[in-house]
PDB file of C-alpha atoms in Angstrom:
ATOM      1  CA  ASP A   1      12.268  10.007  -7.862  1.00 72.00           C
ATOM      2  CA  GLN A   2      11.305   8.407  -4.589  1.00 83.00           C
ATOM      3  CA  GLN A   3       9.123  10.657  -2.501  1.00 94.00           C
ATOM      4  CA  VAL A   4       8.965   8.307   0.486  1.00 96.00           C
ATOM      5  CA  LYS A   5      12.186   6.732   1.646  1.00 96.00           C
ATOM      6  CA  GLN A   6      12.952   4.008   4.130  1.00 96.00           C
ATOM      7  CA  ASN A   7      16.701   3.966   4.232  1.00 92.00           C
ATOM      8  CA  SER A   8      17.098   0.839   6.378  1.00 95.00           C
ATOM      9  CA  PRO A   9      16.229  -2.297   4.429  1.00 94.00           C
ATOM     10  CA  SER A  10      16.410  -4.350   7.597  1.00 97.00           C
ATOM     11  CA  LEU A  11      16.433  -4.107  11.357  1.00 97.00           C
ATOM     12  CA  SER A  12      17.041  -6.771  13.994  1.00 98.00           C
ATOM     13  CA  VAL A  13      16.065  -6.345  17.688  1.00 98.00           C
ATOM     14  CA  GLN A  14      15.758  -8.535  20.747  1.00 98.00           C
ATOM     15  CA  GLU A  15      12.349  -9.501  22.095  1.00 97.00           C
ATOM     16  CA  GLY A  16      11.169  -7.040  24.731  1.00 97.00           C
ATOM     17  CA  ARG A  17      13.296  -4.178  23.402  1.00 97.00           C
ATOM     18  CA  ILE A  18      12.098  -1.170  21.391  1.00 98.00           C
ATOM     19  CA  SER A  19      11.991  -1.286  17.593  1.00 98.00           C
ATOM     20  CA  ILE A  20      12.335   2.062  15.812  1.00 98.00           C
ATOM     21  CA  LEU A  21      11.568   2.221  12.112  1.00 98.00           C
ATOM     22  CA  ASN A  22      12.286   5.427  10.230  1.00 98.00           C
ATOM     23  CA  CYS A  23      10.809   7.066   7.183  1.00 98.00           C
ATOM     24  CA  ASP A  24      11.628  10.285   5.312  1.00 98.00           C
ATOM     25  CA  TYR A  25       9.570  12.080   2.696  1.00 97.00           C
ATOM     26  CA  THR A  26      10.259  14.839   0.227  1.00 96.00           C
ATOM     27  CA  ASN A  27       6.802  15.964  -0.915  1.00 94.00           C
ATOM     28  CA  SER A  28       5.675  18.776   1.368  1.00 93.00           C
ATOM     29  CA  MET A  29       2.089  18.262   0.151  1.00 91.00           C
ATOM     30  CA  PHE A  30       1.800  14.972   2.007  1.00 92.00           C
ATOM     31  CA  ASP A  31      -0.458  15.447   5.001  1.00 89.00           C
ATOM     32  CA  TYR A  32      -1.439  11.961   6.017  1.00 90.00           C
ATOM     33  CA  PHE A  33       0.959   9.150   6.894  1.00 94.00           C
ATOM     34  CA  LEU A  34       0.414   5.477   7.500  1.00 94.00           C
ATOM     35  CA  TRP A  35       2.364   2.387   8.490  1.00 97.00           C
ATOM     36  CA  TYR A  36       1.499  -0.999   7.077  1.00 97.00           C
ATOM     37  CA  LYS A  37       2.848  -4.390   8.124  1.00 97.00           C
ATOM     38  CA  LYS A  38       3.267  -7.165   5.621  1.00 95.00           C
ATOM     39  CA  TYR A  39       3.839 -10.854   6.050  1.00 95.00           C
ATOM     40  CA  PRO A  40       5.048 -13.021   3.155  1.00 91.00           C
ATOM     41  CA  ALA A  41       2.304 -13.960   0.635  1.00 87.00           C
ATOM     42  CA  GLU A  42      -0.137 -11.580   2.263  1.00 92.00           C
ATOM     43  CA  GLY A  43      -1.266  -8.062   1.490  1.00 94.00           C
ATOM     44  CA  PRO A  44      -0.174  -5.054   3.613  1.00 96.00           C
ATOM     45  CA  THR A  45      -2.130  -4.717   6.869  1.00 95.00           C
ATOM     46  CA  PHE A  46      -2.880  -1.290   8.244  1.00 94.00           C
ATOM     47  CA  LEU A  47      -1.132  -0.578  11.568  1.00 96.00           C
ATOM     48  CA  ILE A  48      -1.388   3.038  12.511  1.00 95.00           C
ATOM     49  CA  SER A  49      -1.699   6.455  10.922  1.00 93.00           C
ATOM     50  CA  ILE A  50      -1.095  10.109  11.727  1.00 93.00           C
ATOM     51  CA  SER A  51      -2.297  13.347  10.169  1.00 90.00           C
ATOM     52  CA  SER A  52      -0.112  16.390   9.769  1.00 91.00           C
ATOM     53  CA  ILE A  53      -1.958  18.313  12.475  1.00 91.00           C
ATOM     54  CA  LYS A  54      -0.501  15.930  15.074  1.00 93.00           C
ATOM     55  CA  ASP A  55       3.043  15.010  16.036  1.00 95.00           C
ATOM     56  CA  LYS A  56       2.262  11.759  17.816  1.00 97.00           C
ATOM     57  CA  ASN A  57      -0.300   9.021  17.675  1.00 96.00           C
ATOM     58  CA  GLU A  58      -0.367   5.951  19.908  1.00 97.00           C
ATOM     59  CA  ASP A  59      -2.150   2.640  19.672  1.00 95.00           C
ATOM     60  CA  GLY A  60      -1.153   0.011  22.187  1.00 97.00           C
ATOM     61  CA  ARG A  61       2.477  -1.002  21.624  1.00 97.00           C
ATOM     62  CA  PHE A  62       2.706   1.151  18.481  1.00 98.00           C
ATOM     63  CA  THR A  63       3.499   4.862  18.418  1.00 98.00           C
ATOM     64  CA  VAL A  64       4.070   6.976  15.338  1.00 98.00           C
ATOM     65  CA  PHE A  65       5.944  10.281  15.624  1.00 98.00           C
ATOM     66  CA  LEU A  66       5.847  12.969  12.947  1.00 98.00           C
ATOM     67  CA  ASN A  67       8.423  15.778  12.552  1.00 97.00           C
ATOM     68  CA  LYS A  68       7.086  17.947   9.748  1.00 96.00           C
ATOM     69  CA  SER A  69       9.966  20.374   9.693  1.00 96.00           C
ATOM     70  CA  ALA A  70      12.386  17.484   9.127  1.00 97.00           C
ATOM     71  CA  LYS A  71       9.932  15.621   6.866  1.00 97.00           C
ATOM     72  CA  HIS A  72      10.503  12.567   8.997  1.00 98.00           C
ATOM     73  CA  LEU A  73       8.338  10.024  10.741  1.00 97.00           C
ATOM     74  CA  SER A  74       9.100   7.026  12.881  1.00 98.00           C
ATOM     75  CA  LEU A  75       7.282   3.990  14.165  1.00 98.00           C
ATOM     76  CA  HIS A  76       8.117   2.785  17.688  1.00 98.00           C
ATOM     77  CA  ILE A  77       7.142  -0.696  18.764  1.00 98.00           C
ATOM     78  CA  VAL A  78       7.569  -1.399  22.470  1.00 97.00           C
ATOM     79  CA  PRO A  79       7.944  -4.037  23.667  1.00 97.00           C
ATOM     80  CA  SER A  80       8.843  -5.864  20.497  1.00 98.00           C
ATOM     81  CA  GLN A  81       7.535  -9.402  20.073  1.00 97.00           C
ATOM     82  CA  PRO A  82       8.602 -12.192  17.708  1.00 96.00           C
ATOM     83  CA  GLY A  83       5.228 -11.966  15.968  1.00 96.00           C
ATOM     84  CA  ASP A  84       6.129  -8.409  14.978  1.00 97.00           C
ATOM     85  CA  SER A  85       8.694  -9.828  12.531  1.00 97.00           C
ATOM     86  CA  ALA A  86       7.485  -8.631   9.108  1.00 97.00           C
ATOM     87  CA  VAL A  87       8.155  -5.985   6.473  1.00 97.00           C
ATOM     88  CA  TYR A  88       6.966  -2.530   7.523  1.00 98.00           C
ATOM     89  CA  PHE A  89       5.955  -0.047   4.903  1.00 97.00           C
ATOM     90  CA  CYS A  90       5.678   3.705   5.386  1.00 97.00           C
ATOM     91  CA  ALA A  91       3.076   5.343   3.136  1.00 95.00           C
ATOM     92  CA  ALA A  92       1.917   8.924   2.589  1.00 94.00           C
ATOM     93  CA  SER A  93      -0.944  10.642   0.858  1.00 91.00           C
ATOM     94  CA  VAL A  94      -2.354  14.088   0.111  1.00 86.00           C
ATOM     95  CA  ASN A  95      -5.775  14.557   1.631  1.00 75.00           C
ATOM     96  CA  SER A  96      -6.607  18.194   1.863  1.00 61.00           C
ATOM     97  CA  GLY A  97      -8.858  19.515  -0.861  1.00 56.00           C
ATOM     98  CA  GLY A  98      -9.013  16.388  -2.919  1.00 57.00           C
ATOM     99  CA  SER A  99     -10.781  13.078  -3.128  1.00 61.00           C
ATOM    100  CA  ASN A 100      -8.034  10.786  -4.357  1.00 65.00           C
ATOM    101  CA  TYR A 101      -6.034   9.352  -1.514  1.00 82.00           C
ATOM    102  CA  LYS A 102      -3.583   7.261  -3.457  1.00 90.00           C
ATOM    103  CA  LEU A 103      -0.775   6.062  -1.263  1.00 93.00           C
ATOM    104  CA  THR A 104       2.925   6.595  -1.991  1.00 95.00           C
ATOM    105  CA  PHE A 105       4.959   3.892  -0.395  1.00 96.00           C
ATOM    106  CA  GLY A 106       8.514   3.459   0.760  1.00 96.00           C
ATOM    107  CA  LYS A 107      10.443   0.316  -0.119  1.00 95.00           C
ATOM    108  CA  GLY A 108       9.931  -1.235   3.277  1.00 95.00           C
ATOM    109  CA  THR A 109      12.023  -2.333   6.249  1.00 97.00           C
ATOM    110  CA  LEU A 110      12.308  -5.966   7.259  1.00 97.00           C
ATOM    111  CA  LEU A 111      12.020  -6.203  11.027  1.00 98.00           C
ATOM    112  CA  THR A 112      13.239  -9.316  12.744  1.00 98.00           C
ATOM    113  CA  VAL A 113      12.523  -9.713  16.455  1.00 97.00           C
ATOM    114  CA  ASN A 114      14.729 -12.384  17.984  1.00 96.00           C
ATOM    115  CA  PRO A 115      13.415 -14.421  20.933  1.00 93.00           C
TER     116      PRO A 115
ATOM    117  CA  GLU B   1     -16.902  -9.425   7.514  1.00 65.00           C
ATOM    118  CA  ALA B   2     -14.958 -10.652   4.450  1.00 80.00           C
ATOM    119  CA  GLY B   3     -11.857  -8.732   3.515  1.00 93.00           C
ATOM    120  CA  VAL B   4     -10.604  -7.745   0.095  1.00 96.00           C
ATOM    121  CA  THR B   5     -10.202 -10.848  -2.086  1.00 97.00           C
ATOM    122  CA  GLN B   6      -8.170 -11.219  -5.240  1.00 98.00           C
ATOM    123  CA  PHE B   7      -8.138 -13.928  -7.902  1.00 97.00           C
ATOM    124  CA  PRO B   8      -6.016 -15.699  -8.980  1.00 97.00           C
ATOM    125  CA  SER B   9      -3.361 -15.766  -6.300  1.00 96.00           C
ATOM    126  CA  HIS B  10      -0.705 -16.613  -8.871  1.00 97.00           C
ATOM    127  CA  SER B  11      -0.639 -16.476 -12.645  1.00 97.00           C
ATOM    128  CA  VAL B  12       2.160 -17.582 -14.964  1.00 97.00           C
ATOM    129  CA  ILE B  13       1.769 -16.622 -18.608  1.00 97.00           C
ATOM    130  CA  GLU B  14       3.971 -16.213 -21.653  1.00 97.00           C
ATOM    131  CA  LYS B  15       4.923 -12.922 -23.177  1.00 96.00           C
ATOM    132  CA  GLY B  16       2.182 -11.783 -25.572  1.00 96.00           C
ATOM    133  CA  GLN B  17      -0.656 -13.540 -23.773  1.00 97.00           C
ATOM    134  CA  THR B  18      -3.550 -11.880 -21.972  1.00 97.00           C
ATOM    135  CA  VAL B  19      -4.255 -12.068 -18.278  1.00 97.00           C
ATOM    136  CA  THR B  20      -7.207 -10.741 -16.286  1.00 98.00           C
ATOM    137  CA  LEU B  21      -6.920 -10.138 -12.575  1.00 98.00           C
ATOM    138  CA  ARG B  22      -9.984  -9.755 -10.401  1.00 98.00           C
ATOM    139  CA  CYS B  23     -10.545  -7.874  -7.128  1.00 98.00           C
ATOM    140  CA  ASP B  24     -13.586  -8.040  -4.876  1.00 97.00           C
ATOM    141  CA  PRO B  25     -13.552  -5.123  -2.411  1.00 96.00           C
ATOM    142  CA  ILE B  26     -15.040  -5.133   1.027  1.00 94.00           C
ATOM    143  CA  SER B  27     -18.814  -4.850   0.760  1.00 92.00           C
ATOM    144  CA  GLY B  28     -19.995  -1.253   0.792  1.00 89.00           C
ATOM    145  CA  HIS B  29     -16.611   0.253  -0.033  1.00 91.00           C
ATOM    146  CA  ASP B  30     -16.933   2.878  -2.756  1.00 90.00           C
ATOM    147  CA  ASN B  31     -13.198   3.371  -3.243  1.00 91.00           C
ATOM    148  CA  LEU B  32     -11.107   0.733  -5.011  1.00 95.00           C
ATOM    149  CA  TYR B  33      -7.424   1.084  -5.732  1.00 96.00           C
ATOM    150  CA  TRP B  34      -4.964  -0.997  -7.719  1.00 97.00           C
ATOM    151  CA  TYR B  35      -1.238  -1.041  -6.857  1.00 98.00           C
ATOM    152  CA  ARG B  36       1.717  -2.993  -8.169  1.00 97.00           C
ATOM    153  CA  ARG B  37       5.000  -4.085  -6.614  1.00 95.00           C
ATOM    154  CA  VAL B  38       7.760  -5.000  -8.974  1.00 93.00           C
ATOM    155  CA  MET B  39      10.483  -7.071  -7.363  1.00 86.00           C
ATOM    156  CA  GLY B  40      12.914  -5.027  -5.320  1.00 79.00           C
ATOM    157  CA  LYS B  41      10.901  -1.862  -5.698  1.00 88.00           C
ATOM    158  CA  GLU B  42       8.218  -0.049  -3.738  1.00 92.00           C
ATOM    159  CA  ILE B  43       4.473  -0.601  -4.036  1.00 95.00           C
ATOM    160  CA  LYS B  44       3.231   1.800  -6.662  1.00 96.00           C
ATOM    161  CA  PHE B  45      -0.237   3.249  -7.287  1.00 96.00           C
ATOM    162  CA  LEU B  46      -1.910   2.303 -10.598  1.00 97.00           C
ATOM    163  CA  LEU B  47      -5.432   3.649 -10.459  1.00 95.00           C
ATOM    164  CA  HIS B  48      -8.420   4.584  -8.303  1.00 93.00           C
ATOM    165  CA  PHE B  49     -12.134   3.972  -8.767  1.00 93.00           C
ATOM    166  CA  VAL B  50     -14.936   5.732  -6.968  1.00 90.00           C
ATOM    167  CA  LYS B  51     -17.848   3.364  -7.490  1.00 91.00           C
ATOM    168  CA  GLU B  52     -17.727   2.628 -11.213  1.00 93.00           C
ATOM    169  CA  SER B  53     -15.877   5.787 -12.249  1.00 92.00           C
ATOM    170  CA  LYS B  54     -12.133   6.084 -12.734  1.00 92.00           C
ATOM    171  CA  GLN B  55     -11.015   8.899 -10.408  1.00 89.00           C
ATOM    172  CA  ASP B  56      -7.337   8.733 -11.259  1.00 90.00           C
ATOM    173  CA  GLU B  57      -5.467   6.452 -13.593  1.00 92.00           C
ATOM    174  CA  SER B  58      -2.194   8.382 -13.653  1.00 92.00           C
ATOM    175  CA  GLY B  59      -0.228   5.350 -12.475  1.00 93.00           C
ATOM    176  CA  MET B  60      -1.206   3.015 -15.299  1.00 95.00           C
ATOM    177  CA  PRO B  61       1.994   2.091 -17.117  1.00 92.00           C
ATOM    178  CA  ASN B  62       0.619   2.137 -20.668  1.00 91.00           C
ATOM    179  CA  ASN B  63      -2.401   1.273 -22.808  1.00 93.00           C
ATOM    180  CA  ARG B  64      -1.764  -2.448 -22.486  1.00 96.00           C
ATOM    181  CA  PHE B  65      -3.475  -2.172 -19.067  1.00 97.00           C
ATOM    182  CA  LEU B  66      -7.209  -1.874 -18.859  1.00 97.00           C
ATOM    183  CA  ALA B  67      -9.131  -1.620 -15.610  1.00 97.00           C
ATOM    184  CA  GLU B  68     -12.905  -1.802 -15.190  1.00 96.00           C
ATOM    185  CA  ARG B  69     -15.326  -1.772 -12.318  1.00 96.00           C
ATOM    186  CA  THR B  70     -18.719  -2.776 -13.624  1.00 86.00           C
ATOM    187  CA  GLY B  71     -21.615  -1.667 -11.434  1.00 87.00           C
ATOM    188  CA  GLY B  72     -19.253  -0.324  -8.825  1.00 84.00           C
ATOM    189  CA  THR B  73     -18.667  -3.735  -7.296  1.00 92.00           C
ATOM    190  CA  TYR B  74     -15.753  -5.963  -8.263  1.00 96.00           C
ATOM    191  CA  SER B  75     -12.942  -4.754 -10.514  1.00 98.00           C
ATOM    192  CA  THR B  76     -10.836  -6.401 -13.181  1.00 98.00           C
ATOM    193  CA  LEU B  77      -7.387  -5.445 -14.454  1.00 98.00           C
ATOM    194  CA  LYS B  78      -6.535  -6.860 -17.862  1.00 98.00           C
ATOM    195  CA  VAL B  79      -3.016  -6.860 -19.291  1.00 97.00           C
ATOM    196  CA  GLN B  80      -2.968  -7.409 -23.057  1.00 96.00           C
ATOM    197  CA  PRO B  81      -0.485  -8.291 -24.429  1.00 96.00           C
ATOM    198  CA  ALA B  82       1.700  -9.053 -21.399  1.00 96.00           C
ATOM    199  CA  GLU B  83       5.395  -8.126 -21.431  1.00 96.00           C
ATOM    200  CA  LEU B  84       8.232  -9.401 -19.254  1.00 96.00           C
ATOM    201  CA  GLU B  85       8.364  -6.124 -17.272  1.00 95.00           C
ATOM    202  CA  ASP B  86       4.729  -6.601 -16.194  1.00 96.00           C
ATOM    203  CA  SER B  87       5.794  -9.318 -13.735  1.00 97.00           C
ATOM    204  CA  GLY B  88       5.153  -8.409 -10.140  1.00 97.00           C
ATOM    205  CA  VAL B  89       2.558  -8.557  -7.407  1.00 97.00           C
ATOM    206  CA  TYR B  90      -0.704  -6.669  -8.086  1.00 98.00           C
ATOM    207  CA  PHE B  91      -2.532  -5.517  -4.993  1.00 98.00           C
ATOM    208  CA  CYS B  92      -6.103  -4.276  -4.732  1.00 97.00           C
ATOM    209  CA  ALA B  93      -7.244  -2.112  -1.851  1.00 96.00           C
ATOM    210  CA  SER B  94     -10.605  -0.686  -0.875  1.00 94.00           C
ATOM    211  CA  SER B  95     -11.863   1.983   1.489  1.00 90.00           C
ATOM    212  CA  GLN B  96     -15.208   3.251   2.557  1.00 85.00           C
ATOM    213  CA  GLY B  97     -14.779   6.789   1.298  1.00 75.00           C
ATOM    214  CA  PHE B  98     -14.170  10.315   2.377  1.00 63.00           C
ATOM    215  CA  THR B  99     -16.484  11.273   5.230  1.00 59.00           C
ATOM    216  CA  GLY B 100     -15.486  14.855   5.807  1.00 59.00           C
ATOM    217  CA  GLY B 101     -12.489  14.161   7.974  1.00 58.00           C
ATOM    218  CA  TRP B 102      -9.149  12.649   7.199  1.00 61.00           C
ATOM    219  CA  ALA B 103      -9.109   9.929   4.541  1.00 63.00           C
ATOM    220  CA  ASP B 104     -10.166   6.541   5.718  1.00 75.00           C
ATOM    221  CA  THR B 105      -8.027   3.444   5.851  1.00 85.00           C
ATOM    222  CA  GLN B 106      -7.297   1.427   2.738  1.00 91.00           C
ATOM    223  CA  TYR B 107      -7.544  -2.329   3.271  1.00 93.00           C
ATOM    224  CA  PHE B 108      -5.465  -4.513   1.032  1.00 96.00           C
ATOM    225  CA  GLY B 109      -6.070  -7.858  -0.539  1.00 97.00           C
ATOM    226  CA  PRO B 110      -3.468 -10.632  -0.570  1.00 96.00           C
ATOM    227  CA  GLY B 111      -2.317  -9.739  -4.062  1.00 97.00           C
ATOM    228  CA  THR B 112      -1.933 -11.606  -7.385  1.00 98.00           C
ATOM    229  CA  ARG B 113       1.599 -12.654  -8.265  1.00 97.00           C
ATOM    230  CA  LEU B 114       1.973 -12.351 -12.034  1.00 97.00           C
ATOM    231  CA  THR B 115       4.914 -13.991 -13.778  1.00 97.00           C
ATOM    232  CA  VAL B 116       5.446 -13.315 -17.454  1.00 97.00           C
ATOM    233  CA  LEU B 117       7.895 -15.681 -19.148  1.00 96.00           C
TER     234      LEU B 117
END
């Protein structure tokens, strides 16, 4: 049973426009969420994270929004650049009261930014 | 500062053989994680070390998989004997450790692509 779902396998946007990648989760114990970017033949690279006490976190062109009641988060990239083309993974973990922060990943969304 | 390194980058073996994957975490990182991505599926957790101790090995598929982290530095993941379904990309990640706030970031290595024929 998949606890983290990325329902769009792929997304294509024009350079300069906004890219919105979505992620849903089912485990209400998750309280820390991350986005990773992955290029072919490389490992996932950390992009941005958000804890459950916030509903928004921003870092340059990247903003993550968290809607706890809907168990939904999204990653906004604006403006999108061709170098952003990669697979984006949503991941979640349970942090409160424990010491094991294993990540549960979605299947990923392939973002293609067209020049 | 060197990132997480993994060796080999690619391994092709026959069913029934043994393979050992190695991960060198970022220097000073106490936490080391192993993950696996089977083709077409999500990246899945295998196990977690804190220094040399196994904190959680709930994701290990079966007893054909053995992970070690001698001296709390590098880690090895041995598959013996390998089966066809073990094919996939094995990622290692490391993090500094819990510092009293939210969990710190896990940094991933490039992965080892294992193909079992």
